[in-house]
């Protein structure tokens, strides 16, 4: 078999558990968006063009509460800032690729794909079809998200009250599975604790501002912890 195809299929295979976890997430997003009064075509366009589940949920929630556009833009921007950190950590593996590869891979980068691809590249490097592995994982997640968003839209239009069944618990379970293995790293643990504490304390703020503050606190704590760890290493080597 072609080695590129083998690597691509391996990326799809290793992403299957994430696909299962994201399925109810996509369904509940579609139903909540329809319940918020957003037209079906706009819901599907949001998934196709934004492709960032957590920020899509936040956007739908803010739209439903009548938030102003600047608040929606700023909040979703801050929620998605973590993708810049993902990209920075994967950059060493793709810095030599042409833009026709880096642009789509950056667009398709999600939490789930990052968890799968970062582990693979850290273990095997990019030499053995790493970019094709990344592509396989990305395409699997993207097509899966579109499929289940469509299912949610159709169900939301035909089954009243589906959004109240608690399917959004899948979002919590999926993100817990992604984050838990990374907590062995001190900067990641510091970021998670800081974000969790701020999110808890600021949960009553309007327009999901608590989520925005938690994201900023997590990024700041992670960067600070990483710098302190680097300084400690330098002092030990001196």
mmCIF file of C-alpha atoms in Angstrom, residues 134-232:
data_model
loop_
_atom_site.group_PDB
_atom_site.id
_atom_site.type_symbol
_atom_site.label_atom_id
_atom_site.label_comp_id
_atom_site.label_asym_id
_atom_site.label_seq_id
_atom_site.Cartn_x
_atom_site.Cartn_y
_atom_site.Cartn_z
ATOM 1 C CA UNK A 134 -2.236 14.693 10.544
ATOM 2 C CA UNK A 135 -4.311 15.067 7.382
ATOM 3 C CA UNK A 136 -6.147 11.813 8.060
ATOM 4 C CA UNK A 137 -7.016 12.826 11.595
ATOM 5 C CA UNK A 138 -8.096 16.296 10.454
ATOM 6 C CA UNK A 139 -10.365 15.078 7.665
ATOM 7 C CA UNK A 140 -11.940 12.475 9.933
ATOM 8 C CA UNK A 141 -12.785 15.076 12.582
ATOM 9 C CA UNK A 142 -14.011 17.635 10.049
ATOM 10 C CA UNK A 143 -16.342 15.289 8.179
ATOM 11 C CA UNK A 144 -17.556 13.774 11.443
ATOM 12 C CA UNK A 145 -18.423 17.226 12.805
ATOM 13 C CA UNK A 146 -20.341 18.205 9.673
ATOM 14 C CA UNK A 147 -22.284 14.925 9.716
ATOM 15 C CA UNK A 148 -23.378 15.207 13.337
ATOM 16 C CA UNK A 149 -24.142 18.913 13.072
ATOM 17 C CA UNK A 150 -26.490 18.059 10.194
ATOM 18 C CA UNK A 151 -28.042 15.283 12.300
ATOM 19 C CA UNK A 152 -28.559 17.750 15.145
ATOM 20 C CA UNK A 153 -30.167 20.292 12.835
ATOM 21 C CA UNK A 154 -32.586 17.694 11.455
ATOM 22 C CA UNK A 155 -33.428 16.374 14.914
ATOM 23 C CA UNK A 156 -33.802 19.890 16.293
ATOM 24 C CA UNK A 157 -36.337 20.647 13.585
ATOM 25 C CA UNK A 158 -38.330 17.450 14.098
ATOM 26 C CA UNK A 159 -37.988 16.485 17.790
ATOM 27 C CA UNK A 160 -38.866 19.236 20.294
ATOM 28 C CA UNK A 161 -36.950 19.275 23.557
ATOM 29 C CA UNK A 162 -34.026 17.135 22.386
ATOM 30 C CA UNK A 163 -31.568 19.735 23.636
ATOM 31 C CA UNK A 164 -32.747 19.071 27.194
ATOM 32 C CA UNK A 165 -31.685 15.405 27.289
ATOM 33 C CA UNK A 166 -28.211 16.160 28.626
ATOM 34 C CA UNK A 167 -26.273 15.093 25.547
ATOM 35 C CA UNK A 168 -23.855 17.958 26.126
ATOM 36 C CA UNK A 169 -22.236 15.811 28.824
ATOM 37 C CA UNK A 170 -20.275 14.256 25.942
ATOM 38 C CA UNK A 171 -18.444 17.576 25.596
ATOM 39 C CA UNK A 172 -17.222 17.385 29.196
ATOM 40 C CA UNK A 173 -16.180 13.742 28.848
ATOM 41 C CA UNK A 174 -14.314 14.379 25.589
ATOM 42 C CA UNK A 175 -12.344 17.331 26.901
ATOM 43 C CA UNK A 176 -11.558 15.517 30.154
ATOM 44 C CA UNK A 177 -10.091 12.640 28.133
ATOM 45 C CA UNK A 178 -7.969 15.092 26.150
ATOM 46 C CA UNK A 179 -6.686 17.090 29.112
ATOM 47 C CA UNK A 180 -6.082 14.359 31.703
ATOM 48 C CA UNK A 181 -2.965 12.765 30.104
ATOM 49 C CA UNK A 182 -1.375 16.209 29.689
ATOM 50 C CA UNK A 183 -1.684 17.127 33.377
ATOM 51 C CA UNK A 184 1.589 15.361 34.162
ATOM 52 C CA UNK A 185 3.329 18.418 32.685
ATOM 53 C CA UNK A 186 3.658 21.201 35.261
ATOM 54 C CA UNK A 187 2.782 24.135 32.909
ATOM 55 C CA UNK A 188 -0.340 22.308 31.709
ATOM 56 C CA UNK A 189 -1.392 21.538 35.277
ATOM 57 C CA UNK A 190 -0.864 25.175 36.284
ATOM 58 C CA UNK A 191 -2.933 26.359 33.311
ATOM 59 C CA UNK A 192 -5.739 23.915 34.099
ATOM 60 C CA UNK A 193 -5.894 24.841 37.784
ATOM 61 C CA UNK A 194 -5.829 28.586 37.105
ATOM 62 C CA UNK A 195 -8.495 28.349 34.399
ATOM 63 C CA UNK A 196 -10.686 26.117 36.561
ATOM 64 C CA UNK A 197 -10.500 28.396 39.605
ATOM 65 C CA UNK A 198 -11.244 31.538 37.589
ATOM 66 C CA UNK A 199 -14.099 29.842 35.703
ATOM 67 C CA UNK A 200 -15.650 28.780 39.022
ATOM 68 C CA UNK A 201 -15.307 32.182 40.652
ATOM 69 C CA UNK A 202 -16.510 34.102 37.592
ATOM 70 C CA UNK A 203 -19.296 31.738 36.519
ATOM 71 C CA UNK A 204 -22.037 34.269 37.274
ATOM 72 C CA UNK A 205 -20.664 37.008 35.042
ATOM 73 C CA UNK A 206 -22.906 37.917 32.078
ATOM 74 C CA UNK A 207 -22.221 37.130 28.412
ATOM 75 C CA UNK A 208 -19.903 34.198 29.301
ATOM 76 C CA UNK A 209 -17.219 36.657 30.397
ATOM 77 C CA UNK A 210 -16.140 34.147 33.043
ATOM 78 C CA UNK A 211 -15.116 31.756 30.281
ATOM 79 C CA UNK A 212 -13.083 34.472 28.597
ATOM 80 C CA UNK A 213 -11.331 35.365 31.862
ATOM 81 C CA UNK A 214 -10.657 31.688 32.572
ATOM 82 C CA UNK A 215 -9.040 31.227 29.172
ATOM 83 C CA UNK A 216 -6.803 34.269 29.726
ATOM 84 C CA UNK A 217 -5.886 33.077 33.232
ATOM 85 C CA UNK A 218 -5.036 29.617 31.932
ATOM 86 C CA UNK A 219 -2.816 30.952 29.152
ATOM 87 C CA UNK A 220 -1.050 33.338 31.548
ATOM 88 C CA UNK A 221 -0.492 30.691 34.220
ATOM 89 C CA UNK A 222 0.800 28.172 31.690
ATOM 90 C CA UNK A 223 3.262 30.641 30.192
ATOM 91 C CA UNK A 224 4.461 31.734 33.636
ATOM 92 C CA UNK A 225 4.927 28.135 34.797
ATOM 93 C CA UNK A 226 6.810 27.270 31.609
ATOM 94 C CA UNK A 227 9.140 30.247 32.078
ATOM 95 C CA UNK A 228 9.788 29.381 35.728
ATOM 96 C CA UNK A 229 10.539 25.773 34.768
ATOM 97 C CA UNK A 230 12.985 26.945 32.083
ATOM 98 C CA UNK A 231 14.699 29.300 34.551
ATOM 99 C CA UNK A 232 15.037 26.505 37.113
#
